[in-house]
CSV table of C-alpha atoms and ligand atoms in Angstrom, one decimal:
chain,number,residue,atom,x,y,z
A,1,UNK,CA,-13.4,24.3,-1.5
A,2,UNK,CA,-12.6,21.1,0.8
A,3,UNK,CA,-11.4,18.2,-1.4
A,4,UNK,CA,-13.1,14.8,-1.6
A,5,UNK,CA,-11.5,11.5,-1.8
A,6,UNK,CA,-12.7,7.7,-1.8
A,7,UNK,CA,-10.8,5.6,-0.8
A,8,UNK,CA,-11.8,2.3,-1.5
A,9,UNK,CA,-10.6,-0.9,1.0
A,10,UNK,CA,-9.6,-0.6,4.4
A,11,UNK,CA,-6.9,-2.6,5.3
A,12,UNK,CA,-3.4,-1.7,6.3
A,13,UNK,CA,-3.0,0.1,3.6
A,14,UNK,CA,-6.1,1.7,2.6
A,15,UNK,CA,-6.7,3.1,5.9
A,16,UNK,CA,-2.9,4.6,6.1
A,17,UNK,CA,-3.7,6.5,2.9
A,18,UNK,CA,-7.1,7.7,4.7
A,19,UNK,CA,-5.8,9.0,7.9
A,20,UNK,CA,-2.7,10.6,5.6
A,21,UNK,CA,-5.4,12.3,3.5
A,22,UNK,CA,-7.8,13.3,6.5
A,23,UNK,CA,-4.8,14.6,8.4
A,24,UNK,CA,-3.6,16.8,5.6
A,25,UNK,CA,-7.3,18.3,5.6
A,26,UNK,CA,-8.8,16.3,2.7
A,27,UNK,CA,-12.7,14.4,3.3
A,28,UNK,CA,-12.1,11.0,3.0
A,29,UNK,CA,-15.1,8.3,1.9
A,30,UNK,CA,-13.5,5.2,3.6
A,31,UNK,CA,-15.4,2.6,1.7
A,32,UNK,CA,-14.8,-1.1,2.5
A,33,UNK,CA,-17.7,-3.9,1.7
A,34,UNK,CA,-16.5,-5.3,5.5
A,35,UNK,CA,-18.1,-3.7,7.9
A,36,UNK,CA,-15.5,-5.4,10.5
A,37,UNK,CA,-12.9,-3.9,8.5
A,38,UNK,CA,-14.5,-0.7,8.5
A,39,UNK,CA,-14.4,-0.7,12.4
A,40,UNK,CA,-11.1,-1.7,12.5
A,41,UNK,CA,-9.8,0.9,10.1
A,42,UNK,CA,-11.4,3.6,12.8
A,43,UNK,CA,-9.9,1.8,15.5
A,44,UNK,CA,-6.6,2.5,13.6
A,45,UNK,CA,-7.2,6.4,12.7
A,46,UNK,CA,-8.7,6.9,16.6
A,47,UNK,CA,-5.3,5.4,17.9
A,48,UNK,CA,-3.0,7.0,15.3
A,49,UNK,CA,-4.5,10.4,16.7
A,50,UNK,CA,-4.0,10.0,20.1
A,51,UNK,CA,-0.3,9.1,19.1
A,52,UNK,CA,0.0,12.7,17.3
A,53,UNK,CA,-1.9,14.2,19.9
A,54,UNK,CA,0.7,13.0,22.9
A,55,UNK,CA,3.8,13.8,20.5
A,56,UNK,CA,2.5,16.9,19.9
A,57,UNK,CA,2.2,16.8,16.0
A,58,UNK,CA,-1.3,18.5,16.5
A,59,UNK,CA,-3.6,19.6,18.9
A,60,UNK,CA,-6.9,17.9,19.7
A,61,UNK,CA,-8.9,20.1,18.0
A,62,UNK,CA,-6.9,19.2,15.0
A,63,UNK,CA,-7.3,15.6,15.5
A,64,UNK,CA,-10.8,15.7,16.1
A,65,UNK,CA,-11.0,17.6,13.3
A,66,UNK,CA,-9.2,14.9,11.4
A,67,UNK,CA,-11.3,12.0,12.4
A,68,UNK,CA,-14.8,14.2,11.5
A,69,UNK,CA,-13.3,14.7,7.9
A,70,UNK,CA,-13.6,10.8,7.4
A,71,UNK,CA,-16.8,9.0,6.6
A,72,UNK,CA,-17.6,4.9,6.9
A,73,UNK,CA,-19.4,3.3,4.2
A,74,UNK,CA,-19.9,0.1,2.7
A,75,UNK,CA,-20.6,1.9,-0.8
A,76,UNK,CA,-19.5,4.4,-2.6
A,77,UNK,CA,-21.6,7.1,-0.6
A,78,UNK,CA,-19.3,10.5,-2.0
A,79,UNK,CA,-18.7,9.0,-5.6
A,80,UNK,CA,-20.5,12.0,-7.0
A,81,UNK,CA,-18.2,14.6,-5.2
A,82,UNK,CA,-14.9,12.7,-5.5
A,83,UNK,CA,-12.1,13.8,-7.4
A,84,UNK,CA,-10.1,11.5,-7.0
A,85,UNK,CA,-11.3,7.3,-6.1
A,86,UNK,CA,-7.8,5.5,-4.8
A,87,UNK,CA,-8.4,1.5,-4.9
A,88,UNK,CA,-6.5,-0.4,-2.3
A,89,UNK,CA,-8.1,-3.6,-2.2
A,90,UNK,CA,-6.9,-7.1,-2.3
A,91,UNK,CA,-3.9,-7.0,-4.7
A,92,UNK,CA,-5.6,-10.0,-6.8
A,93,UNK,CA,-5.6,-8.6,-10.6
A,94,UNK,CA,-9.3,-10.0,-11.2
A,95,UNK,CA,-10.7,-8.2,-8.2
A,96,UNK,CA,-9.1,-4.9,-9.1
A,97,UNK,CA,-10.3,-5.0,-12.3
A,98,UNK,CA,-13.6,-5.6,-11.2
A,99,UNK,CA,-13.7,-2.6,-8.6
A,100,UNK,CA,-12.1,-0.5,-11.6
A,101,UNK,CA,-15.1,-1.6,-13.6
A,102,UNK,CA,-17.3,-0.3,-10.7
A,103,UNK,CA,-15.5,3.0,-9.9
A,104,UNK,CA,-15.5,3.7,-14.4
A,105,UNK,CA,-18.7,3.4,-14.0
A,106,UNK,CA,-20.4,5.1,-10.2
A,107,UNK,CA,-17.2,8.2,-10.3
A,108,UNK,CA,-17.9,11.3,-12.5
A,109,UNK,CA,-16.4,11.1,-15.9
A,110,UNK,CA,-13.7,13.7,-14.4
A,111,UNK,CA,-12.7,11.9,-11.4
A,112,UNK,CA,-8.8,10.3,-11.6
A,113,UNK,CA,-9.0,6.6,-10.8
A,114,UNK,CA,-5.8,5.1,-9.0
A,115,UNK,CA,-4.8,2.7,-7.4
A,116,UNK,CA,-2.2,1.5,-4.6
A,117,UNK,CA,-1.5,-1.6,-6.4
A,118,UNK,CA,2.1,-2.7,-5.7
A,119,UNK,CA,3.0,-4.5,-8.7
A,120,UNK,CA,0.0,-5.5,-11.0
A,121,UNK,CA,0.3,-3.9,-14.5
A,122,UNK,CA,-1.3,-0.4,-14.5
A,123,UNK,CA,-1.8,-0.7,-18.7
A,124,UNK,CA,-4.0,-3.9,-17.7
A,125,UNK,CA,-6.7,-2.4,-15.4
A,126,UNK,CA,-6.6,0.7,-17.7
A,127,UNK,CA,-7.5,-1.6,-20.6
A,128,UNK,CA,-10.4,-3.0,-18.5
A,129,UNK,CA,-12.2,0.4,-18.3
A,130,UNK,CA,-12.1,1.6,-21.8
A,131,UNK,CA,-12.3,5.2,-22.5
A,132,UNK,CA,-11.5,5.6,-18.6
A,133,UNK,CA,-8.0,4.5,-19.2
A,134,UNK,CA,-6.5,7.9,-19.8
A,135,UNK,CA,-7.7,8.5,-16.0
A,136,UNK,CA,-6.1,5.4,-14.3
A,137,UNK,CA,-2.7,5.9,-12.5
A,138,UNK,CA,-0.5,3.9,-10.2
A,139,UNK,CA,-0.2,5.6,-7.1
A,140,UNK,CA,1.7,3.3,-4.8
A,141,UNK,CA,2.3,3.9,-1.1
A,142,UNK,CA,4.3,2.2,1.3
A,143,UNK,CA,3.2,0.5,4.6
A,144,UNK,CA,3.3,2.5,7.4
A,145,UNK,CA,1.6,4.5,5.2
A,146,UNK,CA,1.6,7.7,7.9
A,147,UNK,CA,5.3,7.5,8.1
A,148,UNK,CA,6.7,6.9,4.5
A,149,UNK,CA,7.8,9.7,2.5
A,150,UNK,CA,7.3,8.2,-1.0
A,151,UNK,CA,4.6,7.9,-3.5
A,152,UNK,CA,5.7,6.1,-6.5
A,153,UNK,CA,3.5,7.2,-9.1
A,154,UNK,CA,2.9,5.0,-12.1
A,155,UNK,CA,1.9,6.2,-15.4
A,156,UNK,CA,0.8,3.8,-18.1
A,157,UNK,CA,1.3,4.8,-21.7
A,158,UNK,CA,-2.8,5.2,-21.4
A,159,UNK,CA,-2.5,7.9,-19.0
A,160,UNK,CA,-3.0,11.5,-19.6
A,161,UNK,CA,-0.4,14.2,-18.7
A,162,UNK,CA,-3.8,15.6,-16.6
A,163,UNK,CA,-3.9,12.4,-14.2
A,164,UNK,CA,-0.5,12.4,-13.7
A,165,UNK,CA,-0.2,16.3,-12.6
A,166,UNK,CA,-3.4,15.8,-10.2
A,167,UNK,CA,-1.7,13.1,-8.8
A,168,UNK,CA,1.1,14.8,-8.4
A,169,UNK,CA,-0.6,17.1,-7.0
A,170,UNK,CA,-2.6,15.2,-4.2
A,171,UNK,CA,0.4,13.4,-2.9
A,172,UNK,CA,2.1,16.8,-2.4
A,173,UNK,CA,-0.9,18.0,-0.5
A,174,UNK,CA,-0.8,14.5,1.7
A,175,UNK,CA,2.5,15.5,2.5
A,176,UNK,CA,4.4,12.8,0.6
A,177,UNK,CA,6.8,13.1,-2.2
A,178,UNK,CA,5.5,11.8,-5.2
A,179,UNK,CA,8.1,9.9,-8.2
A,180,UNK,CA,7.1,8.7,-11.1
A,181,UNK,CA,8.2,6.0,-13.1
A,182,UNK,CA,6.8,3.9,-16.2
A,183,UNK,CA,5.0,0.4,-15.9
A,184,UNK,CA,7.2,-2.3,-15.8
A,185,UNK,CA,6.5,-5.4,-13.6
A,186,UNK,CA,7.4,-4.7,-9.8
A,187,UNK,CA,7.8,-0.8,-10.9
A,188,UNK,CA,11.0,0.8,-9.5
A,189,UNK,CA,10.5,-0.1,-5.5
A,190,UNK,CA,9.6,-3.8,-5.9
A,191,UNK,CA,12.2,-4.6,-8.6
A,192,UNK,CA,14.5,-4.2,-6.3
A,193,UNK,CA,13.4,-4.6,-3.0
A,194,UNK,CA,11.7,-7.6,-3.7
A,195,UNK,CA,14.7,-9.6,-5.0
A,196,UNK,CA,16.5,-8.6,-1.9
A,197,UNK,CA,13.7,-9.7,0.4
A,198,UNK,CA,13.6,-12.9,-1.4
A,199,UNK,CA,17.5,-13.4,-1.3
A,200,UNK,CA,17.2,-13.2,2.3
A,201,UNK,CA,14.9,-16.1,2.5
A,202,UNK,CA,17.2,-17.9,-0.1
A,203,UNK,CA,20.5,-17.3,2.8
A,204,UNK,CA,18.2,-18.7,5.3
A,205,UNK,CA,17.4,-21.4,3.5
A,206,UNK,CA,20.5,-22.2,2.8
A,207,UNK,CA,21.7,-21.8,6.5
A,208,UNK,CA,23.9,-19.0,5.9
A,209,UNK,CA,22.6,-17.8,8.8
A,210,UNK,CA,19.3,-17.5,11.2
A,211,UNK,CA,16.8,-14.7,11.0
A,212,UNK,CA,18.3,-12.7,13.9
A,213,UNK,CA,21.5,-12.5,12.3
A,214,UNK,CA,20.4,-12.0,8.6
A,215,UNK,CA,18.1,-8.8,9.9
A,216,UNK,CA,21.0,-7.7,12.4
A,217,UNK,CA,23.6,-7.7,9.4
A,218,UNK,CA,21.6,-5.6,6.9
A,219,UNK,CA,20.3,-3.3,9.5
A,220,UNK,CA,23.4,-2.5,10.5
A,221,UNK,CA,25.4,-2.9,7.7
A,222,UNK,CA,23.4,-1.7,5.3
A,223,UNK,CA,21.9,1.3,7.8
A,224,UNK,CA,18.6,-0.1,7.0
A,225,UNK,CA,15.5,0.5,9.3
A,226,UNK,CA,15.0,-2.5,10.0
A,227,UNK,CA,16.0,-6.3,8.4
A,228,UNK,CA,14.8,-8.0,5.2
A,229,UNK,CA,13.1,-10.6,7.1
A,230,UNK,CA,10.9,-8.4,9.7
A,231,UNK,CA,10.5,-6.1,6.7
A,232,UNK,CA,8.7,-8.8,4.9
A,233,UNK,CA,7.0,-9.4,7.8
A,234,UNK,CA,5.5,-5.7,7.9
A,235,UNK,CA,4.5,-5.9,4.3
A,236,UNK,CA,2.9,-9.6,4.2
A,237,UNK,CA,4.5,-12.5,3.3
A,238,UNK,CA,1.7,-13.0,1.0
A,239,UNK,CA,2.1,-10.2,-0.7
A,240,UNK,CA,5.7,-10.5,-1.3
A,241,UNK,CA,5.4,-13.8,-3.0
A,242,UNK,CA,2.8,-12.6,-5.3
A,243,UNK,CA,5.0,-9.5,-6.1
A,244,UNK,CA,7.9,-12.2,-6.6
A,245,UNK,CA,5.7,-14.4,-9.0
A,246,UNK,CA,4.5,-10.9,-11.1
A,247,UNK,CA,8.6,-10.6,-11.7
A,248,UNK,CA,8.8,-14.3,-12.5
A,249,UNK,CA,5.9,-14.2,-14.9
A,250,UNK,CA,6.7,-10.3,-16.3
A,251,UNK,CA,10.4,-10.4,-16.4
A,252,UNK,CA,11.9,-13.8,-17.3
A,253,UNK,CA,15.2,-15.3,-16.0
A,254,UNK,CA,12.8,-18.2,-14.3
A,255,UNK,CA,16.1,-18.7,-11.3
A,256,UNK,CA,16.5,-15.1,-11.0
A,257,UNK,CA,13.0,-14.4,-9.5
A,258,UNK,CA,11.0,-17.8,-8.4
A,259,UNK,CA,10.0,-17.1,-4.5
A,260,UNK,CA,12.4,-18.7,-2.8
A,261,UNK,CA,10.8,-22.8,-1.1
A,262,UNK,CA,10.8,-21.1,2.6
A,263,UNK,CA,9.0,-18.0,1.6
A,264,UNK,CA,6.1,-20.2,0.0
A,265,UNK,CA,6.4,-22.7,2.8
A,266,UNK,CA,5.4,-20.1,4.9
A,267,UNK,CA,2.5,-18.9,3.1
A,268,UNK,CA,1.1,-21.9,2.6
A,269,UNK,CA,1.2,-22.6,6.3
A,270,UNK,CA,-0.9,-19.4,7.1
A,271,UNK,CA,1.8,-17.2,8.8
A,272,UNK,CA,1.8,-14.1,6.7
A,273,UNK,CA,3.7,-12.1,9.2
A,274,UNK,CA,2.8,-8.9,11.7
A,275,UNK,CA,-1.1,-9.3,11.0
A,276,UNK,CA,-1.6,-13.1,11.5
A,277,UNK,CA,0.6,-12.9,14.5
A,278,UNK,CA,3.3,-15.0,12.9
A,279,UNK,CA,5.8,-14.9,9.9
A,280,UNK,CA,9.4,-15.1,9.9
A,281,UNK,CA,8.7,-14.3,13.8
A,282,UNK,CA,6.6,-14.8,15.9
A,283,UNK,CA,4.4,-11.5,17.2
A,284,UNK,CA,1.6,-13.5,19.6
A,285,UNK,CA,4.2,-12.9,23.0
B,301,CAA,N1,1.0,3.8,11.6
B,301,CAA,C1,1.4,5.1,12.0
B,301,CAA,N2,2.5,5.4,12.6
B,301,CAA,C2,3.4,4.3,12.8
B,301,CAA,C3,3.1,3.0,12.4
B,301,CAA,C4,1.9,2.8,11.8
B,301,CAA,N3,1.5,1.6,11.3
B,301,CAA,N4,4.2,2.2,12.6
B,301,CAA,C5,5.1,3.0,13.2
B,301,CAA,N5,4.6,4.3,13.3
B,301,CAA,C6,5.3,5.4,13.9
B,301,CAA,C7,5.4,5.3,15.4
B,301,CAA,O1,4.3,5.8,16.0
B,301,CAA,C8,6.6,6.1,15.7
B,301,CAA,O2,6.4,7.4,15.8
B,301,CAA,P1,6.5,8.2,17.2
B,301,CAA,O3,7.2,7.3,18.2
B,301,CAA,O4,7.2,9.4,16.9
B,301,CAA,O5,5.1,8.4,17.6
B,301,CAA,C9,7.5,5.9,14.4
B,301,CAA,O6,6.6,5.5,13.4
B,301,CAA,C10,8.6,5.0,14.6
B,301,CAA,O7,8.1,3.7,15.1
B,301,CAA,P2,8.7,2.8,16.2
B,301,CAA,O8,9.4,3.7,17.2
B,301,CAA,O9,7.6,1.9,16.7
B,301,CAA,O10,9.7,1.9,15.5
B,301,CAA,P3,10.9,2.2,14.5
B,301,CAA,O11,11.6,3.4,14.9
B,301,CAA,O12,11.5,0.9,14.3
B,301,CAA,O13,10.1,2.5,13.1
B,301,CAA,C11,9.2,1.8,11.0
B,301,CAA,C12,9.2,1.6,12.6
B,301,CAA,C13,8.7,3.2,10.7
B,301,CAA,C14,8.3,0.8,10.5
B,301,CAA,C15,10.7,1.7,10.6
B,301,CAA,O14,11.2,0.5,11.1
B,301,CAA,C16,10.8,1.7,9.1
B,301,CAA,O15,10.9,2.7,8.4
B,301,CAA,N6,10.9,0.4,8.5
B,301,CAA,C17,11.0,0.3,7.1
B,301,CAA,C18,9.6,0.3,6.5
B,301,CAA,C19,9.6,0.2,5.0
B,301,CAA,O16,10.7,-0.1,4.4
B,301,CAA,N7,8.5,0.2,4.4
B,301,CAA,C20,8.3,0.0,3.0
B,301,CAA,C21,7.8,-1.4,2.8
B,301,CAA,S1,7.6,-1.7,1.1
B,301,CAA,C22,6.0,-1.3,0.8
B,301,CAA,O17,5.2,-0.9,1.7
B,301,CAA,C23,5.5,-1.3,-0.6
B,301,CAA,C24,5.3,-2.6,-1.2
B,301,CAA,O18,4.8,-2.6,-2.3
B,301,CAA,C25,5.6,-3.9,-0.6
């Protein structure tokens, strides 16, 4: 029997995971309260296709298939048939817990309720659904969702052996390779990649060097994909600082993990990086 999936929010990375999932022949509810962002999210999977298509990962008929697997809604339209309702919404700790209040209460009583949060405290949102807590779960992705190997799967002490072996489980079937680790602020990828990231702000702050050259060093250096400063640009610059302030507020050592001045500067000034056009860099040429 087909699988069926919500996946609720349908921004960068809530649409990776769908297209992940519809590719590796799951039925995806793409549910988003935007209808704009809905559109744009199709947009994305229509165009993500095409790529696979031309690079021969699949044939048409495959992505066709893909893209009919995937339905649009502004509700929860396939709560009933879900297994499995993946929340990747604004990572605001408020409105999480609210859609976890929703999902506890429109998802069957079997149904494992994760979500893609990056850093805010799994053992929190379970404790805002009550007897549901044994079915919440981290299940953390990482941006391109498509392309990145890793699932880092988050157990809280809450969770049942049950969620964390169906989750296991799904992200095998996506294709990715799932890790687990325990709730701690930042989890494993963001406790130390986040410090790093913020580090290089603090060097170009300091005028250790420009952006150019701080990327160029660590990329080849380091053999990394790509800099610490564009990387932050791909992720959100938004989103790193509130990942930085759940370290500062979770783990102490106020120096150690305040976001460094230029990092908020930034923010504050509206350039979030790759999807406002302008970050670190500057995207709009
Ligand atoms: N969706 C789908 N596919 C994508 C994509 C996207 N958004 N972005 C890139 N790709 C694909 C491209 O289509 C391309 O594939 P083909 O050419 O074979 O079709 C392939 O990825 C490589 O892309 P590019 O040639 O454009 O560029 P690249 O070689 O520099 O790779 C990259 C781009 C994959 C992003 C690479 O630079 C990389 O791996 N960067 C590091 C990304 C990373 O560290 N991500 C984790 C961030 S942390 C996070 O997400 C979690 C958190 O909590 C903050």
């Amino acid at each position: 029997m087909t699988q069926i999936i919500s996946v609720i929010g349908a921004g960068t990375m809530g649409s990776g995971i769908t297209i992940t999932a519809a590719s590796a022949g799951i039925e995806v509810c793409q549910v988003d309260v935007s209808q704009e962002q809905l559109d744009r999210a199709k947009f994305y999977h229509e165009k993500t296709l095409k790529r696979n298509v031309e690079k021969e990962r699949m044939t048409q008929d495959e992505a066709d298939a893909a893209l009919s697997r995937i339905c649009y809604c502004q509700d929860h339209a396939r709560a009933s048939e879900s297994s499995f309702a993946i929340e990747a919404a604004t990572e605001n700790s408020e409105i999480k817990k609210k859609i976890f209040g929703a999902m506890a209460s429109t998802y069957p009583s079997n149904c494992i309720l994760a979500t893609n949060t990056s850093s805010i405290s799994i053992t929190e949102i379970g404790k805002s659904v009550g007897e549901a807590a044994d079915r919440v779960i981290g299940m953390h992705f990482f941006n391109p969702v498509p392309v990145m190997k890793l699932v880092e799967v988050i157990k809280s002490p809450s969770t049942s052996k049950e969620t964390l072996a169906r989750t296991i489980e799904l992200s095998e079937q996506m294709g990715k390779t799932p890790i687990a680790a325990n709730d701690h602020p930042g989890f494993v990828s963001n406790r130390v990649l986040m410090p790093m990231i913020n580090e290089a702000f603090h060097a170009w702050n300091d005028g250790v060097a420009g952006p150019d050259e701080i990327d160029g060093i660590m990329k080849l250096g380091c053999a990394f994909p790509m800099g610490p400063l564009r990387l932050a640009d791909l992720i959100g610059l938004d989103v790193c600082r509130d990942i930085m302030l759940v370290l500062h507020e979770g783990l102490g050592h106020p120096d150690k993990y305040a976001p460094c001045a230029k990092l908020v500067e930034l923010v504050e000034a509206g350039h979030l990086g790759n999807k406002t056009g302008r970050g670190v860099y500057d995207y709009t040429s």
